[in-house]
Short mmCIF file of N, CA and C in Angstrom, two decimals:
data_model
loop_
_atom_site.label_atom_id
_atom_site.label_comp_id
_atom_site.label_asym_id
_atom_site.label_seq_id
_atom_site.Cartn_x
_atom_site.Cartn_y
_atom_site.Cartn_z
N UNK A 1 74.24 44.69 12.69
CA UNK A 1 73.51 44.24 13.84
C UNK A 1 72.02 44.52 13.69
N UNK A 2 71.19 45.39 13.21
CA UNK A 2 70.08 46.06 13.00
C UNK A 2 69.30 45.06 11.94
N UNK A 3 70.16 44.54 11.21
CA UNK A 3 69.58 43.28 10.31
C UNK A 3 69.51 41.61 11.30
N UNK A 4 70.65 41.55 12.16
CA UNK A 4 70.27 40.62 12.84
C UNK A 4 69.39 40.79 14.10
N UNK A 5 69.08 41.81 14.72
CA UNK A 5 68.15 42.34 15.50
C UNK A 5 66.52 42.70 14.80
N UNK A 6 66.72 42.42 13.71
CA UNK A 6 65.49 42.72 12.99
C UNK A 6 64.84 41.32 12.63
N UNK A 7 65.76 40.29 12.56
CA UNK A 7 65.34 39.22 12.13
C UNK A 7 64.92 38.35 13.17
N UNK A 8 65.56 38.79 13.96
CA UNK A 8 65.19 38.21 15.88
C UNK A 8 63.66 38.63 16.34
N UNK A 9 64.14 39.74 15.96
CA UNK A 9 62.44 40.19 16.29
C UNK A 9 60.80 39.37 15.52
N UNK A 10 61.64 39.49 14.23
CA UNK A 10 60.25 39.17 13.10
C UNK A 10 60.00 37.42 13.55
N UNK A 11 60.89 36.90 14.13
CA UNK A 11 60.77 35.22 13.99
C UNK A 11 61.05 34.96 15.85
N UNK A 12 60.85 35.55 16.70
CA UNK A 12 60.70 35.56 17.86
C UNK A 12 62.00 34.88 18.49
N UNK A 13 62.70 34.62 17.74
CA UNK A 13 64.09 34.26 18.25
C UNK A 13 65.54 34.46 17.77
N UNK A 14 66.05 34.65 18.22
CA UNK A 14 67.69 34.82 17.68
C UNK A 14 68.70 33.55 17.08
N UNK A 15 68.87 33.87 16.06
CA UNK A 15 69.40 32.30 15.26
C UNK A 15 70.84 32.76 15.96
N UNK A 16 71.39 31.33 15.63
CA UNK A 16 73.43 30.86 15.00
C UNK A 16 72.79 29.29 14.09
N UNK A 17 73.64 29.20 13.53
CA UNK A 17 73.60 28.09 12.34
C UNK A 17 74.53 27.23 12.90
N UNK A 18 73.85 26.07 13.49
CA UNK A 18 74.60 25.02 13.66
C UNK A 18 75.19 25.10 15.43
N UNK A 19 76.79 25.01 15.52
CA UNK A 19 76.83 25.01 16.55
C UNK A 19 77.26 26.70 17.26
N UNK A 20 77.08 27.14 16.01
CA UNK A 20 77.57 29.28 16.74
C UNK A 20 78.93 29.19 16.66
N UNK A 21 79.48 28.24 16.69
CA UNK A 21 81.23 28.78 16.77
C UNK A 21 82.01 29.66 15.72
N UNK A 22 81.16 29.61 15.04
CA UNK A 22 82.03 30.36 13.85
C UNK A 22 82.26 31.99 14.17
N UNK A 23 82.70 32.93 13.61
CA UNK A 23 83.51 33.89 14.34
C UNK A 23 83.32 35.10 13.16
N UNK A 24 83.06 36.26 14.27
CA UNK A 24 82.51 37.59 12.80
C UNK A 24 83.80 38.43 13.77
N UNK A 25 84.64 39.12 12.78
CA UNK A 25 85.56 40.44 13.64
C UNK A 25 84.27 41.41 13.98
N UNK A 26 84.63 42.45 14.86
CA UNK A 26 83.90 43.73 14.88
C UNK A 26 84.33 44.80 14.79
N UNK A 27 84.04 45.96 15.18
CA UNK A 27 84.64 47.25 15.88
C UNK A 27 83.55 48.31 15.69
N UNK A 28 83.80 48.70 16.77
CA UNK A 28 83.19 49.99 17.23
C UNK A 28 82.76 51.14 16.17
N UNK A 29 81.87 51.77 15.78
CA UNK A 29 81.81 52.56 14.89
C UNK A 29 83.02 53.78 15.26
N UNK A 30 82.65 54.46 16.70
CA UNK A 30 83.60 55.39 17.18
C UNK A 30 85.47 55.16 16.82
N UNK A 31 85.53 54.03 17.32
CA UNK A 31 87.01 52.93 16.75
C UNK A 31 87.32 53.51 15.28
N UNK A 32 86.00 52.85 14.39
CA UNK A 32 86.35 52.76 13.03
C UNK A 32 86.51 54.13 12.40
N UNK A 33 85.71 55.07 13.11
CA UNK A 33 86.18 56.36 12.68
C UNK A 33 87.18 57.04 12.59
N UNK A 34 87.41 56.78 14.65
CA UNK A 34 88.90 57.06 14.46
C UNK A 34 90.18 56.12 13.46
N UNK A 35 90.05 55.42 12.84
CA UNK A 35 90.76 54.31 12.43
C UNK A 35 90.44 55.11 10.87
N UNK A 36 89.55 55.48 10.37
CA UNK A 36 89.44 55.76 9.10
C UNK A 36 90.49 56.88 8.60
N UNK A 37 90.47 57.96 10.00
CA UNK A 37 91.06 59.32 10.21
C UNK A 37 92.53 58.96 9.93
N UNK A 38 92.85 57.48 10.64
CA UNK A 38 94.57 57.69 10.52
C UNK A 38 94.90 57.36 9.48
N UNK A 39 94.17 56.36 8.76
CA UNK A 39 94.31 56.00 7.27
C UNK A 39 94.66 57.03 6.30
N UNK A 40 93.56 58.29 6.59
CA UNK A 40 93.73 59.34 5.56
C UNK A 40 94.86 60.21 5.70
N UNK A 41 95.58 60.41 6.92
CA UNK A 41 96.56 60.90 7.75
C UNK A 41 97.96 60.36 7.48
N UNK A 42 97.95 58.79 7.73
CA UNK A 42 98.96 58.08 7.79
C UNK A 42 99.17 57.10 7.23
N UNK A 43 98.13 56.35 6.70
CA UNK A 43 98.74 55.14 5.58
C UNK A 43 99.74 55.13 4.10
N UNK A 44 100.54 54.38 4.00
CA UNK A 44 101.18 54.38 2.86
C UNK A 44 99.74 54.24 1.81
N UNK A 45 99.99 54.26 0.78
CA UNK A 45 99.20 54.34 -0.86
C UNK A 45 99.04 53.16 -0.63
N UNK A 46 97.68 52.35 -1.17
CA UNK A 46 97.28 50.86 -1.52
C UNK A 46 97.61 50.17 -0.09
N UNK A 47 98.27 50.79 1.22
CA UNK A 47 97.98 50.03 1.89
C UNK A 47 96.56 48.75 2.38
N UNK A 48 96.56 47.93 2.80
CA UNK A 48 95.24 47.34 3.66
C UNK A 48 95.09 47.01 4.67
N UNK A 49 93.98 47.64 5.24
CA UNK A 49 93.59 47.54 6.61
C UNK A 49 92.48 46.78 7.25
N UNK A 50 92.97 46.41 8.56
CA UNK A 50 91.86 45.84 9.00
C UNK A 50 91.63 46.67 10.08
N UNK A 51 89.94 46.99 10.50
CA UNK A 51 89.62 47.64 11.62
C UNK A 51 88.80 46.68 12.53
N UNK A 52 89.44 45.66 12.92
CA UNK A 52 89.07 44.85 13.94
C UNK A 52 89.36 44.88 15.41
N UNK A 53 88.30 45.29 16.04
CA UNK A 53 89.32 45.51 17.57
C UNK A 53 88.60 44.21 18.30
N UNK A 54 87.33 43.49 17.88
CA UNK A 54 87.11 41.90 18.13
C UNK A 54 87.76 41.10 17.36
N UNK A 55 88.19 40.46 17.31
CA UNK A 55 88.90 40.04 16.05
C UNK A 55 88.24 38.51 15.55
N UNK A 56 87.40 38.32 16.63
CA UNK A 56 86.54 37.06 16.01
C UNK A 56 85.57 36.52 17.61
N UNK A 57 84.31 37.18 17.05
CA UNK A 57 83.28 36.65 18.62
C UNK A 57 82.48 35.77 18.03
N UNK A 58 82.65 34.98 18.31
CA UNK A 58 81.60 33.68 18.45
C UNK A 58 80.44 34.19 18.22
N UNK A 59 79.44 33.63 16.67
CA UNK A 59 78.12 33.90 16.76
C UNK A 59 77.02 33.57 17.25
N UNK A 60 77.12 32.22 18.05
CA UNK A 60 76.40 32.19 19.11
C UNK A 60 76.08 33.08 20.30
N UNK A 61 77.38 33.43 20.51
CA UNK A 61 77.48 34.87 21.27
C UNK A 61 76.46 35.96 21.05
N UNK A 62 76.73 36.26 20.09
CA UNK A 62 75.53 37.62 19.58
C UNK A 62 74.19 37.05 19.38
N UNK A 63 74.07 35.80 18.74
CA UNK A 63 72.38 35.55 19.12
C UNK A 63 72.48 35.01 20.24
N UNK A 64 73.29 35.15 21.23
CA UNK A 64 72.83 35.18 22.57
C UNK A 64 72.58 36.58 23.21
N UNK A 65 73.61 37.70 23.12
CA UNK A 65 72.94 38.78 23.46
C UNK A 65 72.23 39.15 22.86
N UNK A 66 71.34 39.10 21.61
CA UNK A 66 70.58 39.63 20.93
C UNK A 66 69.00 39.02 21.86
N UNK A 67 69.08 37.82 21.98
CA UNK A 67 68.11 37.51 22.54
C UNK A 67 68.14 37.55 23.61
N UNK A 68 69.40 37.71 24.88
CA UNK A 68 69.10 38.28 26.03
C UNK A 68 67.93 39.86 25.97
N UNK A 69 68.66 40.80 25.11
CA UNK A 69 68.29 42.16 25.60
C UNK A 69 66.95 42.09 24.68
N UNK A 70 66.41 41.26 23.71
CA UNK A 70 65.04 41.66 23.31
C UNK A 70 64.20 40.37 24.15
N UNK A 71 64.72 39.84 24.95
CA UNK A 71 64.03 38.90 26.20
C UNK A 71 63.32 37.69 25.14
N UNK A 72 64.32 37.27 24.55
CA UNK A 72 63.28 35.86 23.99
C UNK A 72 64.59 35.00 23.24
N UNK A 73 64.23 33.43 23.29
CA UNK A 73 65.75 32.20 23.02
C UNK A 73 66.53 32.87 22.33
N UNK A 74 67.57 32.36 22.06
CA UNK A 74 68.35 32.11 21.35
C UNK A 74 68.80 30.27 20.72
N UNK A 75 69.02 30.11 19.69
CA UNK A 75 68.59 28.94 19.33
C UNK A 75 69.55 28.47 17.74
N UNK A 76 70.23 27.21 17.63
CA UNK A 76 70.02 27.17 16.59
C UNK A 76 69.39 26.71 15.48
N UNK A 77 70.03 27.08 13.99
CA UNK A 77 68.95 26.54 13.03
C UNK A 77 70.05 25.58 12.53
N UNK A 78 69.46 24.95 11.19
CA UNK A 78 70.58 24.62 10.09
C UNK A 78 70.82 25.02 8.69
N UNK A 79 72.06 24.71 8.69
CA UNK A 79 72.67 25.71 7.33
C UNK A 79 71.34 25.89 6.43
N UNK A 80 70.37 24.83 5.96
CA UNK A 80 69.49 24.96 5.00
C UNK A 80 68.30 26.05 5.11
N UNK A 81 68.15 26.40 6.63
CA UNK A 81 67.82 27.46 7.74
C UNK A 81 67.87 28.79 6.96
N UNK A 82 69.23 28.61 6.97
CA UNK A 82 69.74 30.26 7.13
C UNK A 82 69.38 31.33 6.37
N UNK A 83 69.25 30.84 4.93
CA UNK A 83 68.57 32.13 3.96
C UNK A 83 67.25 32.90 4.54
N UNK A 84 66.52 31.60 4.83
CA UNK A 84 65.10 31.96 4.83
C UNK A 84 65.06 32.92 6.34
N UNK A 85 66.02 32.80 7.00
CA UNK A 85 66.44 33.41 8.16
C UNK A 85 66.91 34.92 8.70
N UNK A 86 67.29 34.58 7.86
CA UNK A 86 68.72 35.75 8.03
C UNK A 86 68.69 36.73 6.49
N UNK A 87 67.82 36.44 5.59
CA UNK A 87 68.09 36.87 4.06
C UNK A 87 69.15 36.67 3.74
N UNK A 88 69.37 38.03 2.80
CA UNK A 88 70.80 38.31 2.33
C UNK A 88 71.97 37.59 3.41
N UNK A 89 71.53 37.96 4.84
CA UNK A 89 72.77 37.34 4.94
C UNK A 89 73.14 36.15 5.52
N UNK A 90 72.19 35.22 5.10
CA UNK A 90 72.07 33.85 4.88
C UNK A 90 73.73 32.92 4.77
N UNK A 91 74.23 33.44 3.94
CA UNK A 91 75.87 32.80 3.73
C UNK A 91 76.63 33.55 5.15
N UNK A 92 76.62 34.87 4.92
CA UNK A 92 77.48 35.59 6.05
C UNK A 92 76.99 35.22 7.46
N UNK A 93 76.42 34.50 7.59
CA UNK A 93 75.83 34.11 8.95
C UNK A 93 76.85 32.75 9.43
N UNK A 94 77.14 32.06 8.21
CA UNK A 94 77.87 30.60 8.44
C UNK A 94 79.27 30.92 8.32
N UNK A 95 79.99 32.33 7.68
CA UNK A 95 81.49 32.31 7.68
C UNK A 95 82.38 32.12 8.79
N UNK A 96 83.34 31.66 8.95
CA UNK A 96 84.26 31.82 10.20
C UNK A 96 85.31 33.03 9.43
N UNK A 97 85.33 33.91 10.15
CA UNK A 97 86.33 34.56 9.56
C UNK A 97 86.63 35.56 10.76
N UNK A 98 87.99 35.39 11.31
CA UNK A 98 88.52 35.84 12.50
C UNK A 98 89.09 37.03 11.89
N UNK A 99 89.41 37.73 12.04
CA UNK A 99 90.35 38.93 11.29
C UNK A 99 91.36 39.76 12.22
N UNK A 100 92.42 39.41 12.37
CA UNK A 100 93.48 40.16 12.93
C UNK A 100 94.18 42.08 12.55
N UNK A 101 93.68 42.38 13.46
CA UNK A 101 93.80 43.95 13.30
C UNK A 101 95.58 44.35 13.33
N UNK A 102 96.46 43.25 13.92
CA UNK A 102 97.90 43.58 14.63
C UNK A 102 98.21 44.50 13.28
N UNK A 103 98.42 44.06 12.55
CA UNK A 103 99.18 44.91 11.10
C UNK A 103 99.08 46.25 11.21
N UNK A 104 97.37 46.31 11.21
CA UNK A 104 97.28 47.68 10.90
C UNK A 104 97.45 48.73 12.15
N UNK A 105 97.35 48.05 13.88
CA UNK A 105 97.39 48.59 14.91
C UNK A 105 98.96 49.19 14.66
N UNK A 106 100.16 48.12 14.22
CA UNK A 106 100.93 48.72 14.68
C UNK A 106 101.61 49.91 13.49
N UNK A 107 100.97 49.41 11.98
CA UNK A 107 101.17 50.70 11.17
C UNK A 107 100.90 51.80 11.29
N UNK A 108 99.68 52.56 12.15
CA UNK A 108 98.60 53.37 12.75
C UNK A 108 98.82 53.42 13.89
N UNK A 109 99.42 53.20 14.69
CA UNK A 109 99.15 53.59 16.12
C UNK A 109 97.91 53.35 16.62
N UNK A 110 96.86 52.48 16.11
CA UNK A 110 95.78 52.46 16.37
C UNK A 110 95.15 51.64 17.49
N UNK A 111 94.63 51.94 18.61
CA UNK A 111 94.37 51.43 19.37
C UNK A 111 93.17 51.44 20.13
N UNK A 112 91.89 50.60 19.75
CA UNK A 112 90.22 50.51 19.63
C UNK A 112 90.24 50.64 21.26
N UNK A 113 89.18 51.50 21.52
CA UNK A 113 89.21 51.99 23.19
C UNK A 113 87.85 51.74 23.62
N UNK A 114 86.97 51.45 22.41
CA UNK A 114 85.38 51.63 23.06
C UNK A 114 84.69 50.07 22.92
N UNK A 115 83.56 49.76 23.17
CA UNK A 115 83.22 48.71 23.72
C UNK A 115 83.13 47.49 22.73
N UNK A 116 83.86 46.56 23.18
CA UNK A 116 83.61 45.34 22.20
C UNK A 116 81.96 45.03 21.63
N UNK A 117 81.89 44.33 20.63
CA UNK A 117 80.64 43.94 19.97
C UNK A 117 79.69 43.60 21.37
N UNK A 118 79.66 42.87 21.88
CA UNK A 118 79.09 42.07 22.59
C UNK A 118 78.65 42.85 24.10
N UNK A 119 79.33 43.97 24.91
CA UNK A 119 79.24 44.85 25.46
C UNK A 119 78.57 46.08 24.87
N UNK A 120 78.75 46.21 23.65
CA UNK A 120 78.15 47.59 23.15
C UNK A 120 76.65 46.65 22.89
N UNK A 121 76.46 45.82 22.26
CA UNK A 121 74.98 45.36 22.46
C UNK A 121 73.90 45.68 23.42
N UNK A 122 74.86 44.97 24.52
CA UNK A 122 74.09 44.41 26.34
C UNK A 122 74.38 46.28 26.51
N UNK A 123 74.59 46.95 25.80
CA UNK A 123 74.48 48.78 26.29
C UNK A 123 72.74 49.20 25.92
N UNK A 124 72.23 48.50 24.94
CA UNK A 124 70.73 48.61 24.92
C UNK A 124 70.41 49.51 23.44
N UNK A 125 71.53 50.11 22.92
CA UNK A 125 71.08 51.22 22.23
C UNK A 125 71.16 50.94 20.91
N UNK A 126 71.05 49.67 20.35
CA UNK A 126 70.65 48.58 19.02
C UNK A 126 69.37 48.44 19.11
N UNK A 127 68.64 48.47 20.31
CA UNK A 127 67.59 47.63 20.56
C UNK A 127 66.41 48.63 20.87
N UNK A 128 66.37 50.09 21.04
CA UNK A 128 65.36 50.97 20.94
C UNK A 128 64.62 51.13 19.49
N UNK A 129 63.25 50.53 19.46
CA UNK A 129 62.36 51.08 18.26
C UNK A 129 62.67 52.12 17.30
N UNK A 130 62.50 52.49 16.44
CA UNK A 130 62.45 54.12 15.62
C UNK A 130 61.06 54.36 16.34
#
């Protein structure tokens, strides 16, 4: 988020590529911690996990709260856009990739309690200066 909040800032607006529908999982750092803990605790060997407790938010979404809470558009670009945009993550900006956590919730007992992507944003505390 700190890379797409950084890039919002430098270019006065918050991109999505195209029409935003495409879809990033998330989770909570607090989530993923606890989620890392049961892994080391409780996973079989070579298991794989997913620590998704969004499992796919719309990226229009986030350059919409991104540019709600730093008060300026949200907008999109096009794919040819995006490098010069976003840098590095120029491609990862256009993936759809939903990611379903069920597997690993119910191997783990794991169950994400703290604020979705999009709520932990609009919380403000991405968006304070160093």
């Amino acid at each position: 988020m700190t890379v797409l909040i950084a890039s919002a800032r430098r270019h006065g607006y918050a991109a999505y590529v195209g029409e935003g529908t495409n879809r990033w999982p998330a989770v909570h750092t607090l989530d993923a911690a606890e989620l890392y803990r049961l892994a080391l605790e409780k996973a079989p060997a070579g298991s794989r996990l997913h620590g998704a407790s969004d499992e796919g938010v719309p990226f229009r979404q986030i350059a919409t709260a991104i540019g709600r809470n730093l008060d300026i558009p949200a907008r999109s670009i096009s794919p040819e856009e995006a490098d010069d945009y976003f840098g590095f993550l120029g491609s990862f900006a256009q993936m759809d990739n939903p990611t379903s956590s069920a597997i690993t919730r119910e191997l783990l007992g794991w169950t994400p309690t703290r604020p979705g992507l999009i709520a932990d944003l609009d919380e403000g505390h991405y968006f304070r200066e160093a």
